[in-house]
Coordinates of C-alpha atoms and ligand atoms in Angstrom, one line a residue:
M1 CA 0.0 0.0 0.0
K2 CA 1.4 3.4 -1.0
T3 CA 0.1 6.7 0.3
L4 CA 1.3 10.0 -1.1
I5 CA 0.8 13.2 0.9
T6 CA 1.2 16.1 -1.5
N7 CA 1.8 19.9 -1.3
G8 CA 2.1 20.2 2.4
T9 CA 4.7 22.0 4.5
V10 CA 6.8 19.3 6.3
V11 CA 7.8 20.5 9.7
T12 CA 10.5 18.8 11.9
A13 CA 12.2 20.0 15.0
S14 CA 14.8 21.8 12.8
E15 CA 13.2 22.5 9.4
A16 CA 10.1 23.5 7.6
F17 CA 9.9 23.0 3.8
R18 CA 7.4 22.3 1.0
A19 CA 7.5 18.6 0.1
D20 CA 5.5 15.5 -0.7
V21 CA 5.8 12.5 1.7
L22 CA 5.6 9.0 0.4
V23 CA 4.5 6.2 2.7
E24 CA 5.0 2.6 1.7
G25 CA 3.6 0.0 4.1
E26 CA 4.2 1.2 7.6
H27 CA 7.1 3.5 6.9
I28 CA 8.0 6.8 5.3
S29 CA 9.9 5.9 2.2
A30 CA 10.6 9.3 0.6
V31 CA 10.3 13.0 1.4
G32 CA 10.9 15.4 -1.6
A33 CA 9.6 18.0 -3.9
S34 CA 6.9 16.9 -6.4
L35 CA 7.4 13.1 -6.0
D36 CA 6.4 11.4 -9.2
V37 CA 4.7 8.3 -7.8
V38 CA 1.5 6.4 -8.5
A39 CA 0.0 5.8 -5.1
D40 CA -3.0 3.9 -3.8
K41 CA -4.1 6.8 -1.7
M42 CA -3.5 10.5 -2.2
I43 CA -3.8 13.1 0.6
D44 CA -3.8 16.7 -0.4
A45 CA -2.1 18.7 2.3
T46 CA -2.2 22.1 0.5
G47 CA -2.1 24.9 3.1
R48 CA -1.4 22.5 5.9
Y49 CA 1.6 21.2 7.9
V50 CA 2.8 17.7 7.7
L51 CA 4.0 16.9 11.3
P52 CA 5.4 13.8 13.0
G53 CA 2.6 12.3 15.1
G54 CA 2.5 13.7 18.6
I55 CA 4.1 11.6 21.4
D56 CA 2.5 11.9 24.8
V57 CA 4.9 10.3 27.4
H58 CA 2.7 10.9 30.4
T59 CA -0.7 9.1 30.5
H60 CA -2.7 7.1 33.0
L61 CA -5.2 5.0 31.0
D62 CA -7.3 2.5 32.9
M63 CA -5.5 3.4 36.1
P64 CA -6.9 2.0 39.3
Y65 CA -7.8 4.5 42.0
R66 CA -9.4 3.2 45.2
D67 CA -12.4 1.2 43.9
T68 CA -12.6 2.9 40.5
T69 CA -10.3 3.4 37.5
S70 CA -9.5 6.4 35.3
A71 CA -12.3 7.0 32.9
D72 CA -10.5 6.3 29.6
D73 CA -9.2 2.8 28.9
F74 CA -6.6 2.1 26.1
E75 CA -9.3 2.2 23.4
S76 CA -11.2 5.3 24.3
G77 CA -8.0 7.1 25.4
T78 CA -6.0 6.3 22.3
I79 CA -8.9 7.2 20.0
A80 CA -9.1 10.6 21.7
A81 CA -5.4 10.9 21.4
A82 CA -5.5 10.2 17.7
F83 CA -8.2 12.9 17.2
G84 CA -5.9 15.4 18.8
G85 CA -2.9 14.4 16.6
T86 CA -1.1 12.1 19.0
T87 CA 0.0 8.8 17.6
C88 CA 2.0 7.3 20.4
V89 CA 1.7 7.2 24.2
I90 CA 3.9 6.0 27.1
D91 CA 1.6 5.1 29.9
F92 CA 2.5 4.4 33.6
A93 CA 2.2 0.8 34.7
T94 CA 2.0 0.6 38.5
Q95 CA 3.7 -2.0 40.7
F96 CA 1.2 -2.2 43.5
R97 CA 2.8 -3.2 46.8
G98 CA 3.3 -6.9 47.0
Q99 CA 3.7 -7.2 43.2
T100 CA 6.7 -7.9 41.1
L101 CA 7.5 -5.5 38.3
H102 CA 6.8 -8.2 35.8
Q103 CA 3.3 -8.8 37.2
A104 CA 2.6 -5.1 36.8
R105 CA 4.0 -5.1 33.3
D106 CA 1.8 -8.1 32.4
A107 CA -1.3 -6.4 33.9
W108 CA -0.7 -3.3 31.7
M109 CA 0.0 -5.3 28.6
K110 CA -3.4 -6.9 29.1
K111 CA -5.1 -3.5 29.5
A112 CA -3.6 -2.3 26.2
E113 CA -3.6 -5.4 23.9
G114 CA -6.6 -5.5 21.6
K115 CA -7.6 -2.0 22.5
A116 CA -4.9 0.6 21.7
V117 CA -5.4 2.2 18.3
I118 CA -1.9 3.8 18.3
D119 CA 1.5 2.5 19.5
Y120 CA 2.3 2.5 23.2
G121 CA 5.0 1.9 25.7
F122 CA 5.2 1.8 29.4
H123 CA 7.2 3.4 32.2
M124 CA 7.1 1.2 35.3
I125 CA 6.1 2.8 38.5
V126 CA 8.3 1.3 41.3
T127 CA 6.7 1.4 44.7
E128 CA 8.8 -1.2 46.4
L129 CA 12.5 -1.8 45.8
G130 CA 14.8 -4.6 46.9
A131 CA 17.5 -6.7 45.2
A132 CA 14.9 -8.8 43.3
V133 CA 13.2 -5.7 42.0
E134 CA 16.5 -4.2 40.9
R135 CA 17.2 -7.4 38.9
E136 CA 13.8 -7.0 37.4
M137 CA 14.7 -3.4 36.4
D138 CA 17.7 -4.8 34.5
D139 CA 15.5 -7.4 32.8
L140 CA 12.9 -4.8 31.8
V141 CA 15.4 -2.5 30.3
R142 CA 16.6 -5.5 28.1
E143 CA 12.9 -6.1 27.2
G144 CA 12.4 -2.5 26.0
I145 CA 11.0 -0.8 29.1
T146 CA 13.8 1.8 29.6
S147 CA 12.1 4.2 32.0
F148 CA 10.8 4.0 35.6
K149 CA 8.8 6.3 37.7
V150 CA 9.1 7.0 41.4
F151 CA 6.9 9.0 43.7
M152 CA 8.0 11.4 46.4
A153 CA 4.3 12.0 47.2
Y154 CA 1.4 9.8 48.3
P155 CA 2.9 8.3 51.5
G156 CA 1.4 4.9 52.3
S157 CA 0.6 4.0 48.8
L158 CA 2.9 5.1 46.0
M159 CA 5.7 7.0 47.8
L160 CA 9.2 5.5 47.8
D161 CA 11.7 6.4 50.5
D162 CA 14.8 8.4 49.6
G163 CA 17.2 5.4 50.0
S164 CA 15.1 3.4 47.5
I165 CA 15.0 6.3 45.1
F166 CA 18.7 6.6 45.3
R167 CA 19.1 2.8 44.6
A168 CA 16.7 3.1 41.6
L169 CA 18.7 6.0 40.3
E170 CA 22.0 4.1 40.7
N171 CA 20.5 1.2 38.9
S172 CA 19.3 3.3 36.0
G173 CA 22.7 5.0 35.8
R174 CA 24.2 1.6 35.3
N175 CA 21.7 0.1 32.8
G176 CA 21.0 3.2 30.7
A177 CA 17.4 3.7 31.9
T178 CA 15.8 7.0 32.9
I179 CA 14.1 7.6 36.3
C180 CA 11.1 9.9 36.1
V181 CA 10.2 11.5 39.4
H182 CA 6.9 12.9 40.8
A183 CA 8.5 15.5 43.0
E184 CA 6.3 16.8 45.8
D185 CA 7.1 16.6 49.5
G186 CA 4.5 13.9 50.4
V187 CA 5.1 13.8 54.1
V188 CA 4.7 17.5 54.6
I189 CA 1.7 17.6 52.3
D190 CA 0.0 14.9 54.3
A191 CA 0.5 16.9 57.5
L192 CA -1.0 20.0 55.8
V193 CA -3.9 17.9 54.6
R194 CA -4.6 16.5 58.1
D195 CA -4.4 20.1 59.6
A196 CA -6.9 21.4 56.9
L197 CA -9.4 18.6 57.5
A198 CA -9.1 19.0 61.3
A199 CA -10.0 22.6 60.8
G200 CA -13.1 21.6 58.9
H201 CA -11.7 22.7 55.5
T202 CA -13.1 20.0 53.1
A203 CA -13.7 21.9 49.8
P204 CA -11.6 21.3 46.6
R205 CA -9.7 24.5 47.0
Y206 CA -7.9 23.0 50.0
H207 CA -6.3 20.5 47.7
A208 CA -4.2 23.3 46.2
L209 CA -3.6 25.1 49.5
T210 CA -2.2 22.0 51.1
R211 CA 0.2 21.3 48.2
P212 CA 2.3 24.6 48.1
S213 CA 4.8 25.3 45.3
T214 CA 7.5 25.2 48.0
A215 CA 6.8 21.5 48.5
E216 CA 7.3 20.9 44.8
G217 CA 10.5 23.0 44.6
D218 CA 12.0 21.4 47.7
A219 CA 11.3 17.8 46.5
T220 CA 12.7 18.7 43.0
R221 CA 15.9 19.9 44.6
R222 CA 16.1 16.7 46.7
A223 CA 15.5 14.5 43.7
I224 CA 18.2 16.3 41.8
A225 CA 20.6 15.9 44.7
L226 CA 19.9 12.1 44.9
A227 CA 20.5 11.8 41.1
E228 CA 23.8 13.7 41.4
M229 CA 25.0 11.5 44.2
A230 CA 23.9 8.4 42.2
H231 CA 25.7 9.8 39.0
A232 CA 22.4 9.2 37.1
P233 CA 20.2 11.2 34.8
I234 CA 16.8 12.3 36.1
Y235 CA 13.5 13.4 34.4
I236 CA 11.1 15.5 36.5
V237 CA 7.5 14.9 35.4
H238 CA 4.7 17.5 35.4
V239 CA 6.7 20.6 36.5
S240 CA 4.3 23.2 37.6
A241 CA 6.1 25.5 40.2
A242 CA 8.6 28.2 39.5
E243 CA 10.7 26.9 42.4
A244 CA 10.9 23.5 40.7
L245 CA 11.9 25.0 37.3
D246 CA 14.6 27.1 39.1
A247 CA 16.0 23.9 40.6
I248 CA 16.2 22.3 37.2
H249 CA 17.7 25.4 35.7
E250 CA 20.5 25.6 38.3
A251 CA 21.3 21.9 37.9
R252 CA 21.5 22.1 34.1
K253 CA 23.7 25.2 34.4
R254 CA 26.1 22.9 36.4
G255 CA 26.0 20.4 33.5
L256 CA 23.9 17.8 35.3
P257 CA 21.7 15.5 33.1
V258 CA 18.5 16.8 34.5
F259 CA 15.4 17.0 32.3
G260 CA 11.9 18.3 32.8
E261 CA 8.4 18.1 31.4
T262 CA 5.4 20.3 31.9
C263 CA 1.8 19.9 30.8
P264 CA -0.8 22.2 29.1
Q265 CA -2.8 22.6 32.3
Y266 CA 0.1 24.4 33.9
L267 CA 0.6 26.6 30.9
F268 CA -3.0 27.6 30.3
L269 CA -5.0 27.2 33.6
S270 CA -4.4 28.9 36.9
D271 CA -5.3 28.4 40.5
E272 CA -8.2 30.8 40.1
H273 CA -10.2 27.7 39.1
Y274 CA -10.2 26.5 42.7
E275 CA -12.4 29.5 43.6
A276 CA -15.2 28.2 41.4
P277 CA -18.5 27.8 43.3
G278 CA -19.6 24.6 44.9
F279 CA -17.7 21.4 43.9
E280 CA -16.7 22.8 40.5
G281 CA -13.0 23.2 41.6
A282 CA -12.8 19.3 41.8
K283 CA -12.4 19.4 38.0
Y284 CA -9.0 20.8 38.6
V285 CA -7.9 18.6 41.5
M286 CA -4.6 17.2 40.2
S287 CA -1.2 16.9 41.6
P288 CA 0.7 19.1 41.5
P289 CA -2.2 21.6 41.6
L290 CA -2.7 24.5 39.2
R291 CA -0.4 27.5 40.1
S292 CA -0.4 31.3 39.7
K293 CA -0.3 33.1 36.3
D294 CA 3.3 34.2 37.1
A295 CA 4.3 30.5 37.3
Q296 CA 2.8 30.0 33.8
A297 CA 5.0 32.8 32.4
H298 CA 8.0 31.1 34.1
L299 CA 7.2 27.8 32.5
W300 CA 7.0 29.3 29.1
R301 CA 10.4 30.8 29.6
G302 CA 11.7 27.3 30.6
L303 CA 10.3 25.8 27.4
A304 CA 11.8 28.5 25.2
S305 CA 15.2 28.3 26.9
G306 CA 15.5 24.5 26.8
D307 CA 15.4 23.9 30.6
L308 CA 12.1 22.0 29.9
Q309 CA 12.3 19.5 27.0
V310 CA 8.8 18.0 26.8
I311 CA 5.2 18.9 26.9
A312 CA 3.1 15.8 27.9
T313 CA -0.4 15.7 29.3
D314 CA -0.6 13.6 32.6
H315 CA -4.0 12.6 31.1
C316 CA -5.8 11.0 34.1
P317 CA -9.5 11.6 33.6
F318 CA -12.2 11.0 36.2
T319 CA -15.9 11.9 35.6
M320 CA -17.7 14.3 38.0
K321 CA -19.4 11.3 39.5
Q322 CA -16.1 9.8 40.3
K323 CA -14.8 13.1 41.6
A324 CA -17.8 13.1 44.0
M325 CA -16.0 10.5 46.1
G326 CA -14.4 13.5 47.7
S327 CA -17.5 15.7 47.9
D328 CA -17.1 16.1 51.7
D329 CA -13.3 15.5 51.9
F330 CA -11.0 17.1 49.2
S331 CA -8.3 14.5 50.0
K332 CA -10.6 11.7 48.6
I333 CA -11.2 13.4 45.2
P334 CA -9.4 11.3 42.6
N335 CA -6.4 13.3 41.4
G336 CA -6.1 14.0 37.7
A337 CA -7.7 15.7 34.7
P338 CA -8.3 14.9 31.0
G339 CA -6.0 16.3 28.3
I340 CA -4.8 13.6 25.9
E341 CA -6.9 15.0 23.0
T342 CA -6.3 18.8 23.5
R343 CA -2.5 19.0 23.9
M344 CA -1.4 19.6 20.3
S345 CA -4.1 22.2 19.5
L346 CA -3.6 24.1 22.8
V347 CA 0.2 24.2 22.4
Y348 CA 0.0 25.3 18.8
D349 CA -2.6 27.9 19.5
G350 CA -1.2 29.2 22.8
G351 CA 2.4 28.6 22.0
V352 CA 3.2 29.1 18.3
R353 CA 0.4 31.5 17.4
T354 CA 1.2 33.8 20.3
G355 CA 5.0 33.8 19.4
R356 CA 6.0 32.1 22.7
I357 CA 7.7 29.2 20.8
S358 CA 8.6 28.6 17.2
L359 CA 6.8 26.1 15.0
N360 CA 9.9 23.8 15.1
R361 CA 10.1 24.0 18.9
F362 CA 6.4 23.0 18.9
V363 CA 7.3 19.8 17.0
D364 CA 10.3 19.3 19.2
L365 CA 8.4 19.6 22.5
T366 CA 5.5 17.5 21.4
A367 CA 7.2 14.8 19.4
T368 CA 10.9 14.8 18.7
S369 CA 12.3 15.5 22.1
P370 CA 9.9 13.0 23.8
A371 CA 11.0 10.4 21.2
K372 CA 14.7 11.1 22.0
M373 CA 14.2 11.2 25.8
F374 CA 12.5 7.8 25.8
G375 CA 14.4 5.8 23.3
L376 CA 12.1 6.0 20.3
F377 CA 14.1 8.3 17.9
P378 CA 14.4 8.2 14.9
R379 CA 11.8 5.5 14.6
K380 CA 9.3 8.1 15.8
G381 CA 9.3 11.8 16.4
T382 CA 10.3 13.0 12.9
I383 CA 9.4 12.9 9.2
A384 CA 12.2 11.1 7.5
P385 CA 12.7 8.1 5.2
G386 CA 12.8 4.9 7.4
S387 CA 10.7 6.4 10.2
D388 CA 7.4 4.9 11.2
A389 CA 4.6 6.6 9.1
D390 CA 3.0 8.2 12.2
I391 CA 2.0 11.5 10.5
V392 CA -0.4 14.3 11.2
V393 CA -1.8 16.6 8.5
F394 CA -2.4 19.7 10.7
D395 CA -4.5 22.7 9.6
P396 CA -3.1 25.8 11.3
Q397 CA -6.1 27.9 10.2
K398 CA -8.9 25.6 11.3
R399 CA -10.7 26.7 14.5
M400 CA -12.3 24.5 17.1
T401 CA -14.1 25.2 20.4
L402 CA -12.9 22.8 23.1
S403 CA -15.9 21.2 24.8
A404 CA -17.1 18.1 26.6
K405 CA -20.0 18.1 24.1
T406 CA -17.6 17.3 21.2
H407 CA -14.4 15.8 22.6
H408 CA -13.8 12.0 22.4
M409 CA -12.3 11.6 25.9
R410 CA -14.7 9.5 28.1
V411 CA -15.2 12.2 30.7
D412 CA -18.1 14.6 31.2
Y413 CA -16.1 17.8 31.4
N414 CA -13.4 19.6 29.6
P415 CA -11.0 21.7 31.7
Y416 CA -10.9 24.2 28.8
E417 CA -14.6 24.3 28.1
G418 CA -15.5 27.0 25.6
R419 CA -11.9 27.9 24.7
E420 CA -11.5 28.5 21.0
V421 CA -8.2 27.3 19.5
A422 CA -6.8 27.6 15.9
G423 CA -4.8 24.6 14.7
V424 CA -6.5 21.2 14.3
A425 CA -5.3 17.7 13.3
D426 CA -7.1 17.0 10.1
T427 CA -5.8 13.6 9.0
V428 CA -3.9 11.2 11.2
L429 CA -1.8 8.2 10.1
S430 CA -0.6 5.5 12.5
H431 CA 2.2 3.5 10.9
G432 CA 1.0 4.0 7.5
R433 CA -2.8 3.6 8.0
V434 CA -5.2 6.5 8.1
I435 CA -7.0 6.4 11.5
V436 CA -8.6 9.8 11.6
E437 CA -10.1 11.4 8.5
K438 CA -12.8 14.1 8.0
G439 CA -13.6 14.2 11.7
R440 CA -14.2 10.4 11.9
F441 CA -12.2 7.6 13.5
V442 CA -11.5 5.1 10.8
G443 CA -8.9 3.0 12.6
R444 CA -9.2 -0.3 14.5
A445 CA -9.0 -1.2 18.2
G446 CA -5.9 -3.3 18.8
S447 CA -3.9 -2.0 15.8
G448 CA -1.5 -0.2 18.1
I449 CA 1.6 -2.2 19.1
F450 CA 3.8 -2.3 22.2
L451 CA 7.1 -0.4 21.6
R452 CA 10.3 -1.9 22.8
R453 CA 12.4 1.2 23.5
S454 CA 16.1 1.8 23.6
A455 CA 18.0 4.1 25.9
R456 CA 17.6 7.9 25.9
S457 CA 19.5 9.6 23.1
V458 CA 19.7 13.2 24.5
Ligands
URP501 O1 -3.1 14.3 39.6 C1 -2.4 13.5 39.0 N1 -1.4 14.0 38.4 N2 -2.8 12.3 38.8 C2 -2.1 11.2 38.1 C3 -1.0 10.6 39.0 C4 0.2 11.5 39.0 O2 0.6 11.9 40.0 O3 0.9 11.7 37.9
ZN502 ZN1 2.7 12.3 39.1
ZN503 ZN1 0.8 11.4 36.1

């Protein structure tokens, strides 16, 4: 099967040029001016960008939380991703206490197989560490799972102690893996939460008030110090606070291999949302919480300067019925918000169109750099002969109003409800097959494959 995408502007992390793109089977076979080829399918990309498919390296699909799970499974979540121009996700697979890493990996494989419509990989969340788990980490790296996540928050469930984090970092330093860290001071936050509840403060806004930006900055500094002592690289997930970005900036200035990710919610939404009436603020209960508008400006500077390398989503949707688990106690509101579908349009509209980042940097932050960071480049993350044909024909002029009425995520609210954006994924290909066309999903559940990843290449 040959597909020819004609007359578009091909955009990579470093270039933008008029060219046709030829896809043969699952791969890109040629990129050039006026390719003279007879193809089975022609896609006219006149006036549009031809982008490498977005890569979202931070999702929580079908993630257990107490007696429920996040609202999108691997089918609904990856379909929503595809509509938004994302063609690859790396989801977090949790080692629940008492489990081996392989048991956790197998559980997540089952969740994804037969469902995912785009390719996927896993980061393993390590919640218990000993010699046996360290050996498993080595095995998993050989099996293509080259990144792990540790939590400095959520004591009693997900949090790992500093000694174990240090060991995990040492291990990854030896075997070429990357440790991702959720950096918030869990023990201090727990004390603040207990104080708030004891004072009768149960509303959603207290979620944010008990997770101050200092707790994120302090944990980020501690995580970086642990990585420095372990001589290992470190990747800080969902950076929201100026204090955390400052810690990353200082470490990078000293030449340390410290990397950071932020998410659209921290760039476009602020803590004013917690002042919404009634239980509305629960929509924005996520960790870390939304910050001030000043912090947003700081994060944009971090993206422009290169201190932050990736924009992912932390897609972790819960319906308002699920959020109601915490209607009389904010600490029981499931943490997380939807975003897998809206990332590319939001970042294009609010980043490129406003002049905060260049078009190439947009591609870099949403596709190329995530691919390099997590061992997928050049198979994914660029438009070049030999790469997987994960391609998005993106219309920079087309406008769309973000809304729960029209989105494809399986959740009854949209954090950006009513926001108009310009820049929409028109046609989406996942290794050579069109899966979104003319506003319709035309792919197939189960066509996405598990990606065996190599080591970081940045
Ligand atoms: O609130 C969030 N971010 N929920 C998902 C789990 C995590 O901490 O990343
Ligand atoms: Zn996290
Ligand atoms: Zn997360």
